[in-house]
GROMACS .gro file of C-alpha atoms in nm:
model
  125
    1GLN     CA    1   0.000   0.000   0.000
    2VAL     CA    2   0.102   0.358  -0.067
    3GLN     CA    3  -0.046   0.649   0.124
    4LEU     CA    4  -0.062   0.995  -0.034
    5VAL     CA    5  -0.128   1.324   0.141
    6GLU     CA    6  -0.173   1.648  -0.055
    7SER     CA    7  -0.124   1.998   0.077
    8GLY     CA    8  -0.087   2.352  -0.051
    9GLY     CA    9  -0.429   2.429  -0.192
   10GLY     CA   10  -0.611   2.753  -0.124
   11LEU     CA   11  -0.770   3.065  -0.265
   12VAL     CA   12  -0.573   3.280  -0.508
   13GLN     CA   13  -0.652   3.556  -0.753
   14ALA     CA   14  -0.627   3.503  -1.127
   15GLY     CA   15  -0.267   3.536  -1.238
   16GLY     CA   16  -0.136   3.415  -0.904
   17SER     CA   17   0.058   3.103  -0.807
   18LEU     CA   18   0.023   2.805  -0.579
   19ARG     CA   19   0.248   2.508  -0.507
   20LEU     CA   20   0.088   2.176  -0.427
   21SER     CA   21   0.276   1.901  -0.247
   22CYS     CA   22   0.205   1.528  -0.227
   23ALA     CA   23   0.387   1.326   0.036
   24ALA     CA   24   0.402   0.952  -0.023
   25SER     CA   25   0.456   0.686   0.242
   26GLY     CA   26   0.439   0.309   0.266
   27ARG     CA   27   0.559   0.092  -0.022
   28THR     CA   28   0.701   0.384  -0.219
   29PHE     CA   29   0.971   0.164  -0.374
   30SER     CA   30   0.697   0.012  -0.591
   31VAL     CA   31   0.591   0.344  -0.743
   32VAL     CA   32   0.660   0.392  -1.115
   33THR     CA   33   0.475   0.715  -1.188
   34MET     CA   34   0.311   0.993  -0.989
   35GLY     CA   35   0.039   1.212  -1.131
   36TRP     CA   36  -0.188   1.505  -1.059
   37PHE     CA   37  -0.553   1.514  -1.155
   38ARG     CA   38  -0.826   1.766  -1.090
   39GLN     CA   39  -1.202   1.757  -1.066
   40ALA     CA   40  -1.433   2.056  -1.090
   41PRO     CA   41  -1.795   2.038  -0.969
   42GLY     CA   42  -2.011   1.844  -1.211
   43LYS     CA   43  -1.716   1.737  -1.425
   44GLU     CA   44  -1.512   1.422  -1.462
   45ARG     CA   45  -1.170   1.384  -1.306
   46GLU     CA   46  -0.917   1.532  -1.548
   47PHE     CA   47  -0.549   1.450  -1.600
   48VAL     CA   48  -0.315   1.742  -1.531
   49ALA     CA   49   0.046   1.614  -1.524
   50ARG     CA   50   0.260   1.313  -1.444
   51ILE     CA   51   0.622   1.234  -1.368
   52THR     CA   52   0.811   0.907  -1.367
   53TRP     CA   53   0.959   0.829  -1.030
   54SER     CA   54   1.305   0.720  -1.147
   55GLY     CA   55   1.388   0.918  -1.460
   56GLY     CA   56   1.175   1.225  -1.396
   57SER     CA   57   1.011   1.224  -1.739
   58THR     CA   58   0.714   1.459  -1.742
   59PHE     CA   59   0.394   1.499  -1.941
   60TYR     CA   60   0.122   1.765  -1.922
   61THR     CA   61  -0.224   1.820  -2.050
   62ASP     CA   62  -0.232   2.098  -2.311
   63SER     CA   63  -0.428   2.344  -2.100
   64VAL     CA   64  -0.153   2.371  -1.836
   65LYS     CA   65   0.161   2.353  -2.051
   66GLY     CA   66   0.388   2.649  -1.987
   67ARG     CA   67   0.203   2.736  -1.663
   68PHE     CA   68   0.234   2.426  -1.443
   69THR     CA   69   0.547   2.232  -1.353
   70ILE     CA   70   0.554   1.889  -1.190
   71SER     CA   71   0.866   1.784  -1.003
   72ARG     CA   72   0.974   1.532  -0.741
   73ASP     CA   73   1.207   1.494  -0.448
   74ASN     CA   74   1.287   1.125  -0.428
   75ALA     CA   75   1.471   1.160  -0.097
   76LYS     CA   76   1.155   1.301   0.062
   77ASN     CA   77   0.911   1.086  -0.138
   78THR     CA   78   0.731   1.402  -0.239
   79VAL     CA   79   0.589   1.529  -0.565
   80PHE     CA   80   0.514   1.895  -0.632
   81LEU     CA   81   0.290   2.084  -0.871
   82GLN     CA   82   0.395   2.444  -0.920
   83MET     CA   83   0.102   2.634  -1.069
   84ASN     CA   84   0.164   2.979  -1.216
   85SER     CA   85  -0.057   3.220  -1.410
   86LEU     CA   86  -0.363   3.058  -1.258
   87LYS     CA   87  -0.698   3.106  -1.426
   88PRO     CA   88  -1.053   3.073  -1.287
   89GLU     CA   89  -1.096   2.759  -1.497
   90ASP     CA   90  -0.818   2.595  -1.295
   91THR     CA   91  -1.054   2.591  -0.996
   92ALA     CA   92  -1.101   2.230  -0.883
   93VAL     CA   93  -1.010   1.973  -0.624
   94TYR     CA   94  -0.661   1.853  -0.709
   95TYR     CA   95  -0.569   1.491  -0.645
   96CYS     CA   96  -0.231   1.322  -0.628
   97ALA     CA   97  -0.207   0.965  -0.757
   98ALA     CA   98   0.053   0.689  -0.778
   99GLY     CA   99   0.087   0.392  -1.010
  100TYR     CA  100   0.311   0.085  -0.998
  101LEU     CA  101   0.253  -0.078  -1.337
  102TYR     CA  102   0.474  -0.042  -1.643
  103ASN     CA  103   0.354   0.005  -2.001
  104ARG     CA  104   0.082   0.251  -1.909
  105ASP     CA  105   0.046   0.603  -2.046
  106TYR     CA  106  -0.065   0.723  -1.703
  107ALA     CA  107  -0.298   0.983  -1.849
  108LYS     CA  108  -0.624   0.841  -1.713
  109PRO     CA  109  -0.745   0.766  -1.362
  110SER     CA  110  -0.764   0.389  -1.417
  111ASP     CA  111  -0.385   0.378  -1.465
  112TYR     CA  112  -0.333   0.471  -1.101
  113ALA     CA  113  -0.373   0.249  -0.795
  114TYR     CA  114  -0.340   0.496  -0.510
  115TRP     CA  115  -0.501   0.834  -0.450
  116GLY     CA  116  -0.477   1.116  -0.202
  117GLN     CA  117  -0.775   1.284  -0.039
  118GLY     CA  118  -0.755   1.595  -0.257
  119THR     CA  119  -0.689   1.961  -0.193
  120GLN     CA  120  -0.911   2.249  -0.304
  121VAL     CA  121  -0.774   2.514  -0.540
  122THR     CA  122  -0.995   2.817  -0.601
  123VAL     CA  123  -0.896   3.090  -0.844
  124SER     CA  124  -1.099   3.408  -0.827
  125SER     CA  125  -1.141   3.642  -1.124
   0.00000   0.00000   0.00000
């Protein structure tokens, strides 16, 4: 089992920045990829970004490219999501997720086995 705890959400004005953190514990040696998803009210959970645990390869959804950066600190078993130039449409609950299987694109929720409880991000206009 892997436990994930997110932090860093909050209320920010449009154009502002927030940094989300996701601390992993438990069987972290089994983790292959970590990802961030978000879910706005009435919408499906949406892929945001992912990073491979060993090589640090990253991938982003188009709507956040150039504004968001995913990174990791392997020594602290923590993944970060730096969010800049935030827009009202970025408002959602943000979830951290971890997967342990290979040969997955890790761009959909079903690719991930473990999830955090979520942290609210609200961007006011």
